[in-house]
Amino acid sequence: MSRYVSNRGHDSIAVFAIDAKAGSLRFVESTSIGGRTPRSFGLVPGGQFLVAANQNSGNVTAFRVDAERGTLVRVGGAVAVDRPWYVRFMRR
């Protein structure tokens, strides 16, 4: 199982693996977010993609999540959004 943390000063998302038996975290990678100040991010329902709102660069970026390792691969270019600050997925 993976967990994600945004680094606003570093403008990245860090990926950690959880070892439930040992009760510990292991650093996996840090990925550039493709913008400045990742204010919020979220996993789409099902967990195949992560979307990040980059407040100070005015864009939103998307990443494919590797199901096995939890690592991130950027998908497409950034989408311009005026001061994005929150990511939320709504059910229909």
Coordinates of N, CA and C in Angstrom, one line a residue:
M1 N 0.8 -1.2 0.0 CA 0.0 0.0 0.0 C 0.9 1.2 0.0
S2 N 0.5 2.2 -0.8 CA 1.3 3.5 -0.9 C 0.5 4.6 -0.3
R3 N 1.3 5.6 0.2 CA 0.8 6.9 0.7 C 1.5 8.0 0.0
Y4 N 0.9 9.1 -0.1 CA 1.4 10.3 -0.9 C 1.4 11.5 0.0
V5 N 2.5 12.3 -0.2 CA 2.6 13.6 0.6 C 3.1 14.7 -0.4
S6 N 2.4 15.8 -0.3 CA 2.9 16.9 -1.2 C 4.0 17.7 -0.4
N7 N 4.9 18.2 -1.2 CA 6.0 19.0 -0.7 C 6.0 20.4 -1.4
R8 N 5.4 21.4 -0.7 CA 5.2 22.7 -1.3 C 6.5 23.4 -1.6
G9 N 7.5 23.3 -0.7 CA 8.8 24.0 -0.9 C 9.6 23.3 -2.0
H10 N 9.4 22.0 -2.2 CA 10.1 21.2 -3.2 C 9.3 21.1 -4.5
D11 N 8.0 21.4 -4.4 CA 7.1 21.3 -5.5 C 7.1 19.8 -6.1
S12 N 6.8 18.9 -5.2 CA 6.8 17.5 -5.6 C 5.8 16.7 -4.8
I13 N 5.6 15.5 -5.2 CA 4.8 14.5 -4.4 C 5.8 13.4 -4.0
A14 N 5.8 13.1 -2.8 CA 6.6 12.0 -2.3 C 5.8 10.7 -2.1
V15 N 6.3 9.6 -2.5 CA 5.6 8.3 -2.4 C 6.3 7.5 -1.3
F16 N 5.4 6.9 -0.4 CA 5.9 6.0 0.7 C 5.2 4.7 0.6
A17 N 5.9 3.6 0.9 CA 5.2 2.3 1.0 C 5.0 2.0 2.5
I18 N 3.9 1.4 2.8 CA 3.6 1.0 4.2 C 3.9 -0.4 4.4
D19 N 4.7 -0.7 5.5 CA 4.9 -2.1 5.9 C 4.0 -2.3 7.1
A20 N 2.8 -2.9 6.9 CA 1.9 -3.1 8.0 C 2.4 -4.0 9.1
K21 N 3.2 -5.0 8.8 CA 3.7 -5.9 9.8 C 4.7 -5.2 10.7
A22 N 5.6 -4.4 10.1 CA 6.6 -3.7 10.9 C 6.1 -2.3 11.5
G23 N 5.0 -1.9 10.9 CA 4.5 -0.6 11.3 C 5.3 0.6 10.9
S24 N 5.9 0.5 9.7 CA 6.9 1.5 9.2 C 6.6 2.0 7.8
L25 N 7.2 3.1 7.5 CA 7.1 3.7 6.1 C 8.5 3.5 5.5
R26 N 8.4 3.3 4.1 CA 9.7 3.3 3.4 C 9.5 4.3 2.2
F27 N 10.5 5.2 2.1 CA 10.5 6.2 1.0 C 10.7 5.4 -0.3
V28 N 9.8 5.7 -1.3 CA 9.9 5.1 -2.6 C 10.4 6.1 -3.7
E29 N 9.8 7.3 -3.8 CA 10.3 8.2 -4.8 C 9.7 9.6 -4.5
S30 N 10.3 10.6 -5.1 CA 9.8 12.0 -5.1 C 9.7 12.4 -6.6
T31 N 8.5 12.9 -7.0 CA 8.2 13.2 -8.3 C 7.9 14.7 -8.5
S32 N 8.5 15.4 -9.4 CA 8.2 16.8 -9.6 C 6.7 16.9 -10.0
I33 N 6.0 17.9 -9.5 CA 4.6 18.1 -9.7 C 4.2 18.8 -10.9
G34 N 5.2 19.4 -11.6 CA 4.9 20.1 -12.8 C 4.3 21.5 -12.6
G35 N 4.4 22.0 -11.5 CA 3.9 23.3 -11.1 C 4.5 23.8 -9.8
R36 N 4.0 25.0 -9.3 CA 4.5 25.5 -8.1 C 3.4 25.4 -7.0
T37 N 3.8 25.0 -5.8 CA 3.0 25.0 -4.6 C 1.8 24.0 -4.8
P38 N 2.1 22.7 -4.7 CA 1.0 21.7 -4.8 C 0.1 21.9 -3.6
R39 N -1.0 22.6 -3.7 CA -1.9 22.9 -2.6 C -2.7 21.7 -2.2
S40 N -3.2 21.0 -3.1 CA -4.0 19.8 -2.9 C -3.8 18.8 -3.9
F41 N -4.1 17.5 -3.6 CA -4.1 16.5 -4.6 C -5.0 15.4 -4.1
G42 N -5.4 14.6 -5.1 CA -6.4 13.5 -4.8 C -6.2 12.3 -5.8
L43 N -6.6 11.2 -5.3 CA -6.6 10.0 -6.1 C -8.0 9.8 -6.7
V44 N -8.1 9.6 -8.0 CA -9.5 9.3 -8.6 C -10.0 8.1 -8.0
P45 N -11.3 7.9 -7.9 CA -11.9 6.7 -7.4 C -11.4 5.5 -8.1
G46 N -10.9 4.5 -7.4 CA -10.3 3.4 -8.1 C -8.7 3.4 -8.0
G47 N -8.2 4.7 -7.8 CA -6.8 4.8 -7.5 C -5.8 4.8 -8.7
Q48 N -6.3 4.8 -9.9 CA -5.4 4.7 -11.1 C -4.7 6.0 -11.4
F49 N -5.3 7.1 -11.0 CA -4.7 8.4 -11.3 C -4.6 9.3 -10.1
L50 N -3.6 10.2 -10.0 CA -3.5 11.2 -9.0 C -3.6 12.6 -9.7
V51 N -4.4 13.5 -9.2 CA -4.5 14.8 -9.8 C -4.0 15.8 -8.7
A52 N -3.2 16.8 -9.2 CA -2.6 17.8 -8.2 C -3.0 19.2 -8.7
A53 N -3.4 20.0 -7.7 CA -3.7 21.4 -8.0 C -2.5 22.3 -7.5
N54 N -1.9 23.0 -8.5 CA -0.7 23.7 -8.2 C -1.0 25.2 -8.1
Q55 N -1.2 25.7 -6.9 CA -1.8 27.0 -6.6 C -1.0 28.1 -7.2
N56 N 0.3 28.2 -7.0 CA 1.0 29.4 -7.4 C 1.5 29.4 -8.9
S57 N 1.2 28.3 -9.6 CA 1.5 28.3 -11.1 C 0.2 28.3 -11.9
G58 N -0.9 28.2 -11.2 CA -2.2 28.2 -11.9 C -2.4 27.1 -12.8
N59 N -2.1 25.8 -12.4 CA -2.4 24.7 -13.2 C -2.7 23.4 -12.4
V60 N -3.2 22.5 -13.1 CA -3.5 21.2 -12.5 C -2.8 20.1 -13.4
T61 N -2.2 19.1 -12.7 CA -1.4 18.1 -13.4 C -2.0 16.7 -13.0
A62 N -1.8 15.8 -13.9 CA -2.3 14.4 -13.6 C -1.2 13.4 -13.8
F63 N -1.3 12.3 -13.0 CA -0.3 11.3 -13.0 C -1.0 9.9 -13.0
R64 N -0.4 9.0 -13.7 CA -0.9 7.6 -13.7 C -0.2 6.9 -12.5
V65 N -0.9 6.2 -11.7 CA -0.4 5.5 -10.5 C -0.1 4.0 -10.9
D66 N 1.2 3.6 -10.7 CA 1.6 2.2 -10.9 C 0.9 1.4 -9.8
A67 N 0.0 0.5 -10.2 CA -0.7 -0.3 -9.2 C 0.1 -1.1 -8.3
E68 N 1.3 -1.6 -8.8 CA 2.1 -2.5 -7.9 C 3.0 -1.7 -7.0
R69 N 3.7 -0.6 -7.5 CA 4.7 0.1 -6.7 C 4.2 1.4 -6.1
G70 N 3.1 1.9 -6.7 CA 2.5 3.2 -6.2 C 3.2 4.4 -6.8
T71 N 4.2 4.2 -7.7 CA 5.0 5.3 -8.3 C 4.1 6.1 -9.3
L72 N 4.5 7.3 -9.6 CA 3.7 8.2 -10.4 C 4.4 8.5 -11.8
V73 N 3.6 8.5 -12.8 CA 4.1 8.9 -14.2 C 3.2 10.0 -14.7
R74 N 3.8 11.1 -15.1 CA 3.0 12.2 -15.6 C 2.2 11.8 -16.8
V75 N 1.0 12.3 -16.9 CA 0.1 12.0 -18.0 C -0.3 13.4 -18.7
G76 N 0.1 13.6 -19.9 CA -0.2 14.8 -20.6 C 0.4 16.1 -20.0
G77 N -0.1 17.2 -20.5 CA 0.5 18.5 -20.0 C -0.4 19.1 -18.9
A78 N 0.1 20.2 -18.4 CA -0.7 20.9 -17.3 C -1.9 21.6 -17.9
V79 N -2.9 21.6 -17.1 CA -4.2 22.3 -17.5 C -4.3 23.6 -16.7
A80 N -4.4 24.8 -17.4 CA -4.5 26.1 -16.8 C -5.8 26.2 -16.0
V81 N -5.7 26.6 -14.7 CA -6.8 26.8 -13.8 C -6.4 28.0 -13.0
D82 N -7.3 29.0 -12.8 CA -7.0 30.2 -12.0 C -7.0 29.8 -10.5
R83 N -5.8 29.9 -9.9 CA -5.6 29.6 -8.5 C -6.2 28.4 -8.0
P84 N -5.9 27.2 -8.5 CA -6.5 26.0 -8.0 C -6.0 25.7 -6.6
W85 N -6.8 25.3 -5.7 CA -6.4 25.1 -4.3 C -7.0 23.8 -3.7
Y86 N -7.9 23.1 -4.4 CA -8.5 22.0 -3.8 C -8.9 21.0 -4.9
V87 N -8.7 19.7 -4.6 CA -9.1 18.6 -5.5 C -10.1 17.8 -4.8
R88 N -11.2 17.6 -5.5 CA -12.3 16.7 -5.0 C -13.0 16.0 -6.1
F89 N -13.3 14.8 -6.0 CA -14.0 14.0 -7.0 C -15.4 13.8 -6.6
M90 N -16.4 14.0 -7.4 CA -17.8 13.9 -7.1 C -18.3 12.7 -7.8
R91 N -19.2 12.0 -7.1 CA -19.9 10.9 -7.7 C -21.2 11.4 -8.4
R92 N -21.5 10.7 -9.5 CA -22.8 11.1 -10.2 C -23.9 10.5 -9.6

